[in-house]
Short mmCIF file of C-alpha atoms and ligand atoms in Angstrom, two decimals:
data_model
loop_
_atom_site.label_atom_id
_atom_site.label_comp_id
_atom_site.label_asym_id
_atom_site.label_seq_id
_atom_site.Cartn_x
_atom_site.Cartn_y
_atom_site.Cartn_z
CA MET C 5 15.54 -40.57 -3.58
CA VAL C 6 18.10 -38.43 -4.99
CA VAL C 7 16.42 -35.89 -7.00
CA GLU C 8 18.98 -34.44 -9.90
CA SER C 9 16.95 -32.98 -11.71
CA THR C 10 17.20 -28.29 -11.09
CA ALA C 11 14.09 -28.21 -14.05
CA VAL C 12 10.53 -26.63 -12.67
CA PRO C 13 8.55 -29.90 -11.77
CA PRO C 14 4.65 -29.33 -12.47
CA GLY C 15 2.64 -27.28 -10.50
CA ARG C 16 5.64 -25.63 -8.57
CA SER C 17 7.15 -21.94 -9.76
CA THR C 18 10.41 -22.99 -8.39
CA PRO C 19 12.80 -25.88 -8.80
CA TYR C 20 13.91 -27.31 -6.15
CA SER C 21 17.93 -28.20 -5.45
CA PRO C 22 19.76 -30.27 -3.03
CA ARG C 23 22.20 -28.80 -1.56
CA PRO C 24 25.18 -30.44 -0.81
CA PHE C 25 25.64 -30.87 3.02
CA PRO C 26 27.21 -31.26 5.32
CA THR C 27 30.16 -30.11 4.84
CA SER C 28 33.25 -29.68 7.23
CA ASP C 29 34.44 -26.43 5.65
CA GLY C 30 33.09 -23.51 8.22
CA ALA C 31 32.99 -20.59 6.31
CA VAL C 32 30.77 -22.56 3.83
CA LEU C 33 28.49 -23.50 7.02
CA ARG C 34 28.31 -20.04 7.98
CA GLN C 35 27.55 -18.74 5.23
CA ALA C 36 24.79 -21.04 4.27
CA TYR C 37 23.40 -20.13 7.64
CA VAL C 38 22.80 -16.63 7.30
CA TRP C 39 20.95 -17.60 4.35
CA SER C 40 18.47 -20.64 5.60
CA THR C 41 15.20 -19.52 6.12
CA VAL C 42 16.70 -20.37 10.07
CA GLY C 43 19.02 -18.43 10.38
CA SER C 44 17.70 -15.16 8.51
CA LYS C 45 15.00 -15.43 11.90
CA VAL C 46 17.62 -15.04 14.38
CA ILE C 47 19.09 -12.63 12.92
CA LEU C 48 16.17 -10.85 12.21
CA ALA C 49 15.90 -11.49 16.35
CA ILE C 50 19.42 -10.11 17.35
CA THR C 51 18.87 -7.17 15.62
CA GLY C 52 15.32 -6.18 16.46
CA ILE C 53 15.91 -7.06 20.35
CA GLY C 54 19.21 -4.50 19.76
CA LEU C 55 16.55 -1.97 18.43
CA ALA C 56 13.87 -2.97 21.28
CA LEU C 57 15.64 -1.74 23.80
CA PHE C 58 17.24 1.38 22.50
CA LEU C 59 13.32 1.56 23.36
CA PRO C 60 13.06 2.64 26.44
CA ILE C 61 16.34 4.52 26.84
CA HIS C 62 14.94 6.84 24.37
CA LEU C 63 11.58 7.36 26.34
CA ALA C 64 13.13 7.42 29.99
CA GLY C 65 15.29 10.13 28.32
CA ASN C 66 12.14 11.47 26.79
CA LEU C 67 10.37 11.69 30.32
CA LEU C 68 12.60 14.34 30.99
CA LEU C 69 10.46 16.98 29.02
CA LEU C 70 8.04 17.08 31.31
CA ALA C 71 10.57 18.30 33.71
CA GLY C 72 11.28 21.55 31.74
CA ALA C 73 13.64 23.22 29.20
CA GLU C 74 16.42 23.22 31.73
CA THR C 75 16.74 19.79 32.49
CA PHE C 76 15.69 18.32 29.26
CA ASN C 77 18.89 20.71 27.41
CA ARG C 78 21.06 20.19 30.03
CA TYR C 79 20.50 16.00 29.37
CA ALA C 80 20.57 16.55 26.12
CA LEU C 81 24.49 18.12 25.79
CA LYS C 82 25.47 15.70 28.17
CA LEU C 83 24.58 13.05 26.35
CA GLN C 84 26.64 14.60 23.61
CA SER C 85 29.41 15.71 25.76
CA ILE C 86 30.11 11.35 26.28
CA PRO C 87 32.48 10.68 24.30
CA LEU C 88 31.76 8.10 21.87
CA LEU C 89 28.91 7.90 23.45
CA ALA C 90 26.48 9.20 20.57
CA PRO C 91 28.61 7.79 17.53
CA VAL C 92 29.03 4.12 19.36
CA VAL C 93 25.11 3.82 19.28
CA GLU C 94 23.82 5.92 17.07
CA ILE C 95 26.18 3.98 13.69
CA GLY C 96 25.24 0.09 15.62
CA LEU C 97 22.14 1.13 15.84
CA LEU C 98 21.93 2.16 11.37
CA ALA C 99 24.23 -0.78 11.54
CA LEU C 100 21.17 -3.39 13.23
CA PHE C 101 18.69 -1.31 11.43
CA ILE C 102 19.55 -2.31 8.51
CA ILE C 103 20.55 -5.28 8.68
CA HIS C 104 16.65 -6.26 10.14
CA VAL C 105 15.10 -4.01 7.11
CA PHE C 106 17.08 -6.27 4.43
CA ARG C 107 16.56 -9.98 6.13
CA ALA C 108 12.86 -8.48 6.42
CA ILE C 109 12.31 -7.48 3.52
CA THR C 110 14.19 -10.66 1.85
CA ASN C 111 12.31 -12.41 4.12
CA TYR C 112 8.62 -11.75 2.61
CA PHE C 113 9.73 -12.31 -0.17
CA VAL C 114 10.86 -15.83 -0.02
CA ASN C 115 7.39 -16.42 1.85
CA GLN C 116 5.28 -14.35 -0.47
CA LYS C 117 6.29 -17.45 -3.03
CA ALA C 118 6.07 -20.22 -0.74
CA ARG C 119 2.23 -20.21 -0.86
CA GLY C 120 2.04 -19.85 -4.64
CA SER C 121 -1.04 -19.52 -4.74
CA ARG C 122 -3.79 -18.26 -2.54
CA TYR C 123 -7.10 -19.71 -0.87
CA ALA C 124 -10.59 -18.91 -1.50
CA VAL C 125 -11.24 -18.44 1.96
CA LYS C 126 -8.86 -18.95 5.08
CA ARG C 127 -9.63 -18.52 8.32
CA TRP C 128 -6.95 -18.40 11.78
CA ALA C 129 -6.62 -21.14 13.99
CA GLY C 130 -7.60 -20.06 17.33
CA GLY C 131 -7.09 -21.87 19.86
CA THR C 132 -3.21 -21.63 21.21
CA SER C 133 -2.42 -19.96 18.07
CA ARG C 134 -0.92 -16.53 18.77
CA LYS C 135 -1.96 -14.79 16.03
CA THR C 136 -2.82 -10.96 15.74
CA TRP C 137 -3.72 -8.36 13.65
CA ALA C 138 -0.07 -7.48 14.81
CA SER C 139 1.72 -10.49 13.47
CA THR C 140 -0.42 -10.20 10.71
CA THR C 141 1.02 -7.15 9.71
CA MET C 142 4.74 -6.91 10.59
CA ILE C 143 5.92 -6.36 6.98
CA ILE C 144 3.78 -3.61 6.62
CA SER C 145 3.99 -2.00 10.22
CA GLY C 146 8.90 -2.47 9.42
CA LEU C 147 7.68 -0.52 6.89
CA THR C 148 6.01 1.92 8.66
CA ILE C 149 8.83 1.77 10.99
CA GLY C 150 11.02 2.25 8.64
CA ILE C 151 9.75 5.40 6.97
CA PHE C 152 9.77 7.52 10.40
CA VAL C 153 12.65 7.38 11.66
CA PRO C 154 13.91 9.31 9.19
CA LEU C 155 11.41 11.35 9.20
CA HIS C 156 12.43 10.98 12.70
CA LEU C 157 15.67 12.16 12.50
CA LEU C 158 15.29 14.70 10.16
CA GLN C 159 12.78 16.71 12.66
CA MET C 160 14.69 16.10 15.79
CA LYS C 161 17.96 15.67 15.14
CA PHE C 162 18.39 17.07 11.83
CA GLY C 163 16.32 19.75 12.77
CA THR C 164 16.45 23.43 13.46
CA PHE C 165 19.52 24.81 15.61
CA TYR C 166 17.92 26.76 17.97
CA PRO C 167 20.98 28.06 20.43
CA THR C 168 20.48 29.10 24.14
CA THR C 169 23.35 28.57 27.18
CA ILE C 170 23.44 25.95 29.42
CA ASP C 171 26.14 27.15 32.50
CA GLY C 172 27.38 30.11 30.40
CA GLU C 173 28.36 27.52 27.47
CA PRO C 174 27.17 27.40 24.39
CA ALA C 175 23.75 24.73 23.98
CA ARG C 176 21.25 23.21 21.52
CA ASP C 177 17.45 24.07 23.05
CA LEU C 178 16.06 21.21 21.91
CA TYR C 179 12.78 21.50 24.14
CA ARG C 180 12.23 23.80 22.71
CA LEU C 181 12.28 22.74 19.06
CA VAL C 182 10.28 19.71 20.40
CA ARG C 183 7.97 21.60 21.82
CA GLU C 184 7.18 23.78 18.89
CA LEU C 185 6.60 20.74 16.91
CA PHE C 186 4.13 19.10 19.14
CA LYS C 187 1.66 22.21 18.30
CA GLU C 188 1.24 21.15 15.15
CA PRO C 189 -1.47 18.54 15.04
CA VAL C 190 -0.58 17.49 11.82
CA ILE C 191 2.73 16.47 13.42
CA VAL C 192 1.14 15.08 16.82
CA GLY C 193 -1.34 12.89 15.08
CA PHE C 194 1.04 11.18 13.12
CA TYR C 195 3.35 10.40 16.48
CA LEU C 196 0.90 8.73 17.30
CA PHE C 197 0.11 6.58 14.65
CA CYS C 198 2.89 5.44 14.13
CA MET C 199 3.77 4.95 17.80
CA ALA C 200 0.69 3.15 17.77
CA VAL C 201 2.18 0.95 14.85
CA VAL C 202 6.39 1.21 17.32
CA GLY C 203 3.83 -0.80 19.48
CA ALA C 204 1.72 -3.48 17.55
CA HIS C 205 5.68 -4.59 16.04
CA ILE C 206 6.50 -5.19 20.14
CA TYR C 207 3.79 -6.96 20.53
CA HIS C 208 4.45 -9.63 18.52
CA GLY C 209 8.21 -9.60 17.41
CA PHE C 210 9.60 -9.59 20.69
CA ALA C 211 8.07 -13.28 21.71
CA SER C 212 8.16 -14.22 18.74
CA ALA C 213 12.63 -13.43 18.63
CA PHE C 214 12.91 -15.19 22.33
CA GLN C 215 11.17 -18.33 20.09
CA SER C 216 13.60 -17.35 16.85
CA LEU C 217 16.29 -17.74 19.15
CA GLY C 218 15.60 -21.17 20.64
CA PHE C 219 13.11 -20.14 24.01
CA ASN C 220 11.79 -24.39 23.63
CA ASN C 221 10.94 -23.78 28.14
CA PRO C 222 7.60 -23.88 27.68
CA ARG C 223 7.23 -21.53 30.85
CA LEU C 224 9.51 -18.85 29.28
CA ALA C 225 7.87 -18.97 26.03
CA ARG C 226 5.07 -18.00 28.13
CA ALA C 227 6.86 -15.69 30.05
CA THR C 228 8.59 -13.62 26.78
CA LEU C 229 4.53 -13.98 25.45
CA ILE C 230 3.39 -11.83 28.03
CA ILE C 231 6.39 -9.40 28.49
CA GLY C 232 6.72 -9.27 25.35
CA ARG C 233 3.16 -7.87 24.74
CA THR C 234 3.07 -5.64 27.90
CA PHE C 235 6.61 -4.46 26.71
CA GLY C 236 5.45 -3.20 23.30
CA ALA C 237 1.49 -1.84 24.89
CA GLY C 238 4.37 0.04 27.17
CA ILE C 239 6.49 1.59 24.71
CA GLY C 240 3.74 2.22 22.63
CA LEU C 241 1.77 3.68 25.58
CA GLY C 242 4.94 6.03 26.39
CA PHE C 243 5.87 7.12 23.70
CA PHE C 244 2.07 8.00 22.76
CA ALA C 245 2.21 10.50 26.17
CA LEU C 246 4.63 12.54 25.21
CA PRO C 247 3.06 14.53 22.28
CA ILE C 248 -0.20 14.66 23.70
CA ILE C 249 1.30 15.86 26.96
CA VAL C 250 3.06 18.86 24.98
CA PHE C 251 0.85 19.85 22.54
CA ILE C 252 -2.39 19.97 25.42
CA ALA C 253 0.25 21.58 28.21
CA PRO C 254 0.14 25.64 28.05
CA MET A 22 -46.47 -43.27 10.32
CA ILE A 23 -46.84 -40.51 11.44
CA VAL A 24 -43.85 -37.83 11.61
CA ALA A 25 -44.26 -34.87 13.19
CA PRO A 26 -44.05 -31.88 10.72
CA ALA A 27 -40.98 -30.29 12.57
CA LEU A 28 -39.25 -33.22 12.00
CA GLN A 29 -39.91 -34.49 8.40
CA GLY A 30 -36.87 -32.05 6.46
CA THR A 31 -33.85 -33.78 9.03
CA ARG A 32 -35.62 -37.42 10.35
CA HIS A 33 -36.12 -37.95 6.14
CA HIS A 34 -34.23 -36.43 3.87
CA GLY A 35 -30.95 -36.10 6.07
CA MET A 36 -28.75 -33.21 6.04
CA ARG A 37 -28.55 -30.27 3.54
CA ILE A 38 -25.10 -29.64 2.86
CA LYS A 39 -23.91 -27.41 0.21
CA LEU A 40 -20.44 -27.90 -0.53
CA ARG A 41 -18.11 -25.38 -3.07
CA VAL A 42 -15.57 -27.77 -4.23
CA TRP A 43 -11.53 -26.85 -5.47
CA ARG A 44 -11.43 -28.85 -8.96
CA GLN A 45 -8.26 -28.82 -10.85
CA ALA A 46 -7.69 -31.05 -13.36
CA GLY A 47 -3.92 -31.37 -13.13
CA PRO A 48 -0.90 -29.87 -12.33
CA ASP A 49 -0.61 -27.00 -14.87
CA ALA A 50 -4.25 -26.68 -14.91
CA GLN A 51 -6.42 -23.73 -14.07
CA GLY A 52 -8.63 -25.05 -11.19
CA ARG A 53 -11.66 -23.61 -9.45
CA LEU A 54 -14.76 -23.90 -7.31
CA GLU A 55 -17.90 -26.61 -7.62
CA ASP A 56 -20.51 -26.01 -6.97
CA HIS A 57 -23.00 -29.24 -5.47
CA GLN A 58 -25.85 -29.85 -3.11
CA LEU A 59 -26.03 -32.56 -1.16
CA ASP A 60 -29.88 -33.59 1.02
CA ASP A 61 -29.46 -37.14 2.48
CA ILE A 62 -25.97 -36.37 4.99
CA SER A 63 -26.48 -39.02 8.29
CA PRO A 64 -24.60 -36.48 11.06
CA ASP A 65 -22.83 -39.46 11.85
CA MET A 66 -21.21 -39.73 8.60
CA SER A 67 -17.38 -38.54 8.47
CA PHE A 68 -16.65 -36.06 6.39
CA LEU A 69 -14.86 -38.31 4.03
CA GLU A 70 -18.04 -40.49 3.92
CA MET A 71 -19.62 -37.99 2.96
CA LEU A 72 -17.61 -36.90 -0.37
CA ASP A 73 -17.31 -40.42 -1.06
CA VAL A 74 -21.65 -40.12 -0.72
CA LEU A 75 -20.39 -37.22 -3.06
CA ASN A 76 -18.71 -39.05 -5.71
CA GLU A 77 -20.95 -42.45 -6.01
CA ARG A 78 -23.03 -39.57 -7.31
CA LEU A 79 -20.62 -38.23 -10.04
CA ILE A 80 -19.46 -41.21 -10.93
CA LYS A 81 -23.43 -42.07 -11.38
CA ALA A 82 -23.76 -39.61 -13.29
CA GLY A 83 -20.92 -40.10 -15.67
CA ASP A 84 -18.81 -37.43 -14.63
CA GLU A 85 -15.59 -37.53 -12.97
CA PRO A 86 -14.61 -38.04 -8.98
CA ILE A 87 -13.42 -35.58 -6.68
CA ASP A 88 -10.27 -36.71 -6.41
CA PHE A 89 -8.88 -37.10 -2.48
CA ASP A 90 -6.21 -38.84 -0.40
CA SER A 91 -6.87 -40.77 2.82
CA ASP A 92 -6.03 -44.05 3.87
CA CYS A 93 -6.27 -45.06 7.61
CA ARG A 94 -9.58 -43.03 8.21
CA GLU A 95 -8.40 -43.09 11.76
CA GLY A 96 -6.01 -40.27 12.07
CA ILE A 97 -3.60 -42.05 12.22
CA CYS A 98 -1.38 -41.96 8.68
CA GLY A 99 -1.54 -38.19 7.95
CA THR A 100 -2.63 -39.20 4.41
CA CYS A 101 -5.78 -37.11 4.37
CA GLY A 102 -5.91 -33.62 5.12
CA LEU A 103 -8.12 -31.16 3.76
CA MET A 104 -8.48 -27.27 3.81
CA ILE A 105 -12.08 -26.59 4.79
CA ASP A 106 -13.97 -23.79 4.99
CA GLY A 107 -9.88 -21.49 5.49
CA ARG A 108 -8.74 -24.00 8.22
CA ALA A 109 -6.96 -26.98 8.08
CA HIS A 110 -8.95 -30.38 8.82
CA GLY A 111 -11.35 -28.61 9.33
CA PRO A 112 -13.13 -26.29 12.71
CA LEU A 113 -12.02 -29.32 15.75
CA PRO A 114 -8.28 -29.17 17.20
CA GLY A 115 -6.87 -31.63 17.43
CA THR A 116 -8.61 -33.27 14.62
CA THR A 117 -7.73 -34.92 11.39
CA THR A 118 -10.23 -34.85 8.52
CA CYS A 119 -11.12 -38.22 8.52
CA GLN A 120 -11.81 -37.68 12.50
CA LEU A 121 -14.29 -34.91 11.64
CA HIS A 122 -18.26 -36.09 11.58
CA MET A 123 -21.08 -34.43 9.94
CA ARG A 124 -22.19 -33.67 13.19
CA THR A 125 -20.44 -30.83 13.62
CA TYR A 126 -21.85 -29.47 10.76
CA ALA A 127 -25.75 -27.85 10.78
CA ASP A 128 -28.86 -28.75 8.35
CA GLY A 129 -28.62 -25.76 5.48
CA ASP A 130 -24.60 -25.48 5.87
CA THR A 131 -21.96 -24.73 2.76
CA ILE A 132 -19.12 -26.12 3.20
CA VAL A 133 -15.40 -25.02 1.25
CA ILE A 134 -13.14 -27.59 0.65
CA GLU A 135 -9.58 -26.45 -1.03
CA PRO A 136 -6.00 -28.49 -1.82
CA TRP A 137 -3.50 -27.43 0.49
CA ARG A 138 -1.99 -24.44 -0.67
CA ALA A 139 1.74 -24.34 -0.62
CA ASP A 140 4.28 -24.22 -4.16
CA ALA A 141 6.08 -26.90 -2.48
CA PHE A 142 3.34 -28.89 -2.02
CA PRO A 143 1.49 -28.82 -6.05
CA VAL A 144 -1.54 -29.52 -6.90
CA LEU A 145 -1.92 -33.17 -8.08
CA ARG A 146 -5.63 -33.04 -8.94
CA ASP A 147 -8.98 -31.84 -7.60
CA LEU A 148 -7.87 -32.43 -3.41
CA SER A 149 -4.42 -34.20 -3.79
CA VAL A 150 -1.46 -32.61 -3.78
CA ASP A 151 2.57 -33.38 -3.59
CA ARG A 152 3.84 -34.18 -0.31
CA THR A 153 6.16 -35.80 -1.52
CA ALA A 154 9.06 -32.84 -0.30
CA PHE A 155 8.35 -34.52 3.12
CA ASP A 156 9.78 -37.38 1.86
CA ARG A 157 12.59 -36.08 0.37
CA ILE A 158 12.92 -33.51 3.77
CA ILE A 159 12.89 -37.16 5.97
CA ALA A 160 16.01 -38.71 3.62
CA ALA A 161 18.13 -35.81 3.59
CA GLY A 162 18.44 -36.40 7.62
CA GLY A 163 15.07 -37.40 9.22
CA PHE A 164 16.21 -41.54 9.86
CA ILE A 165 19.56 -43.22 12.91
CA SER A 166 21.36 -45.37 11.92
CA VAL A 167 21.91 -48.89 13.47
CA ASN A 168 22.79 -52.38 12.71
CA THR A 169 20.95 -54.47 11.84
CA GLY A 170 20.14 -58.14 13.15
CA ALA A 171 19.70 -59.49 16.76
CA ALA A 172 16.95 -56.58 18.09
CA PRO A 173 18.93 -54.99 21.38
CA ASP A 174 17.71 -55.51 25.02
CA ALA A 175 14.91 -52.86 25.24
CA ASN A 176 16.94 -51.19 27.79
CA ALA A 177 20.04 -51.26 26.91
CA VAL A 178 19.85 -47.79 26.28
CA LEU A 179 18.56 -45.57 29.19
CA VAL A 180 16.27 -42.55 28.18
CA PRO A 181 15.62 -39.51 30.65
CA LYS A 182 12.10 -39.80 31.10
CA ALA A 183 11.50 -35.61 30.60
CA ASP A 184 13.28 -36.48 27.43
CA ALA A 185 12.12 -39.87 26.55
CA ASP A 186 8.21 -37.68 26.78
CA LEU A 187 9.68 -34.41 24.81
CA ALA A 188 11.16 -37.21 21.89
CA MET A 189 7.27 -38.89 21.69
CA ASP A 190 5.60 -36.42 21.45
CA ALA A 191 7.06 -35.08 18.61
CA ALA A 192 7.28 -38.64 16.81
CA ALA A 193 3.55 -37.48 16.83
CA CYS A 194 3.83 -36.03 13.72
CA ILE A 195 2.21 -38.17 11.12
CA ALA A 196 3.67 -35.22 8.32
CA CYS A 197 0.08 -33.89 7.14
CA GLY A 198 0.94 -31.19 6.05
CA ALA A 199 -2.02 -29.05 7.95
CA CYS A 200 1.62 -27.19 9.02
CA VAL A 201 2.31 -25.57 5.54
CA ALA A 202 -1.42 -25.47 4.57
CA GLN A 203 -2.15 -23.42 7.19
CA CYS A 204 0.95 -21.36 7.84
CA LYS A 205 0.88 -17.75 6.05
CA ASN A 206 4.63 -18.19 4.50
CA ALA A 207 3.40 -22.29 3.48
CA SER A 208 6.61 -22.94 5.90
CA ALA A 209 7.45 -26.07 7.14
CA ALA A 210 9.15 -25.65 10.12
CA LEU A 211 6.69 -27.13 13.03
CA PHE A 212 7.47 -30.32 10.53
CA THR A 213 10.69 -30.19 10.23
CA GLY A 214 11.02 -28.93 14.11
CA ALA A 215 9.23 -32.35 14.95
CA LYS A 216 11.12 -34.72 13.27
CA VAL A 217 14.63 -32.87 14.11
CA SER A 218 13.47 -32.47 17.72
CA HIS A 219 12.02 -36.21 17.66
CA LEU A 220 15.56 -38.22 16.82
CA SER A 221 17.84 -35.16 18.25
CA LEU A 222 16.32 -36.22 22.29
CA LEU A 223 17.45 -39.60 22.00
CA PRO A 224 20.37 -40.95 22.42
CA GLN A 225 19.91 -43.27 19.82
CA GLY A 226 19.97 -39.91 17.42
CA SER A 227 22.58 -38.19 19.04
CA PRO A 228 24.94 -39.32 15.92
CA GLU A 229 23.47 -37.59 13.25
CA ARG A 230 22.48 -34.81 15.48
CA ALA A 231 24.49 -31.94 13.88
CA ARG A 232 24.44 -33.35 10.57
CA ARG A 233 20.50 -34.43 10.95
CA ALA A 234 19.47 -30.47 11.65
CA LEU A 235 21.54 -29.06 8.51
CA ARG A 236 20.34 -31.14 5.67
CA MET A 237 16.68 -30.99 7.09
CA VAL A 238 17.00 -27.91 7.34
CA GLN A 239 18.66 -27.23 3.82
CA GLN A 240 16.88 -30.24 2.47
CA MET A 241 13.68 -27.46 3.25
CA ASP A 242 14.85 -24.62 1.75
CA ALA A 243 15.70 -26.21 -1.13
CA GLU A 244 12.07 -27.31 -1.46
CA GLY A 245 10.70 -23.57 -1.11
CA PHE A 246 9.11 -23.32 2.22
CA GLY A 247 8.47 -20.15 3.64
CA SER A 248 10.16 -18.86 6.91
CA CYS A 249 8.31 -18.83 9.82
CA SER A 250 6.60 -15.84 11.67
CA ASN A 251 5.66 -17.79 14.84
CA GLU A 252 2.26 -17.17 15.07
CA GLY A 253 1.70 -20.67 16.16
CA GLU A 254 -0.72 -21.40 13.43
CA CYS A 255 0.21 -25.03 12.73
CA GLU A 256 0.41 -25.38 16.09
CA ALA A 257 -3.32 -24.72 16.76
CA VAL A 258 -3.97 -26.86 13.15
CA CYS A 259 -2.28 -29.39 13.68
CA PRO A 260 -3.88 -33.01 14.63
CA LYS A 261 -1.39 -34.02 17.25
CA GLN A 262 -0.66 -30.79 18.76
CA ILE A 263 2.48 -30.71 18.09
CA SER A 264 4.62 -27.84 20.30
CA ILE A 265 6.26 -24.92 18.52
CA ALA A 266 8.79 -25.72 20.63
CA ASN A 267 9.85 -27.88 18.82
CA ILE A 268 10.37 -25.24 15.81
CA ALA A 269 12.63 -23.35 18.79
CA ARG A 270 14.88 -27.31 19.23
CA MET A 271 15.62 -26.73 15.72
CA ASN A 272 16.38 -23.67 15.54
CA ARG A 273 19.11 -24.02 18.78
CA GLU A 274 19.99 -27.30 17.22
CA PHE A 275 20.28 -25.94 12.65
CA THR A 276 22.44 -22.68 14.89
CA ARG A 277 24.31 -25.30 16.85
CA ALA A 278 25.31 -27.37 13.63
CA SER A 279 26.24 -23.83 11.67
CA LEU A 280 28.02 -22.00 13.61
CA GLY A 281 29.66 -24.76 16.24
CA GLY A 282 31.94 -26.46 14.11
CA ALA A 283 29.70 -30.00 12.60
CA SER A 284 30.89 -32.78 11.34
S1 FES V 301 -6.93 -41.04 6.38
FE1 FES V 301 -5.74 -41.51 8.26
S2 FES V 301 -4.90 -39.83 9.33
FE2 FES V 301 -6.86 -39.22 7.76
#
């Protein structure tokens, strides 16, 4: 059956338009891929994994806070002194972040449109389903992280510059800034909430990314599910610990 | 005959079931839930027989019967499909609506029945929806090209047992649309994934492999189905329990076909 009409058929909000495939034009195929539902999920998966992999590194660095001002500030200075490291990582993360957010939002609207009308009654399927509160709230947790990250950068990276010296060299006393911030109950509460959200996002997102990338081996798929959930919980709890420890520390 | 008082209600009058059924006169009409009370339902009836009973009563009373789809009524054709209390095909796993029986319910239960809801599956009337979007996805690439004539020898093309099993599992899809109905994004990824997998796993399907993945996914998107959030709600309601591993395989096939220089 060949569908010629692009008029909106009865009962639908979108017209269907048959697309002229196949084509041997690689550029056309690549462009179509990027805008397809499958391509969008692959892009979300790759950018999401990239962003998630940054978190354990970030967490490990932050744990140096527990080793005291000297060690932490020295670590911060060291990171800044490696040529190109900071700018490359920052620009890379920013690019991943923007692509991830952009594609998630465009996807969200496609999906909203696809389910035109709501059910009067809708239940979770149970059984083998992976649906969790984390998976149903990905767009909300994602947007929350989207708000958190700029605020976090404003507070920390672009926050007050307390000068100090390490081995006679001028350096930034980041330790003091973190301590000051995490003595504020409101800020601690805000961070705890956001870290729970990050954990939840990874809890579903990690295995979801590998499924999108085509990991169809059942054992591997189950492994990614368990690793992803553990990873999400671990990241959430790890980042949870810091503000609490700093807050209660004398 | 002496009937124990406790049994009178159930033995004599069967189960009492309250139904809330979606009624909609046509694709563009406003729909609503309509209440019905049935007092004489046998637990041995199938869910659709229960609706038949209701329809006969409606016809006798001069009302419009409730429109719903069914054909084989033995769980193999995929024609039936109702959203029952918010679950595609009802509460039992691996079961089509026609294979659901009233013994699953208790006397006095209220059951809400709705049609599949997806922009790509417009409601035609009451509980029946237009699923020709699936036909167009199949027409786009869900086929293999063979020469007609004498039937080829059964074992002329050897297929590894593991591949044959995976292809057979995918081929079990009866295209009922439950996956779309249950998915929060009304995604047809499980259906399309099953169809892409079923043919692409076999040597007979390999000549059109890249083209098939391209065209079927593109058609799926053009029909207005959403993207896959990997929740696996589809797999859990699928009457044939088709695995979302088929979605992962479709993603690989489509990626390879799009980026790997397809014909
Ligand atoms: S009517 Fe054929 S599967 Fe239910």
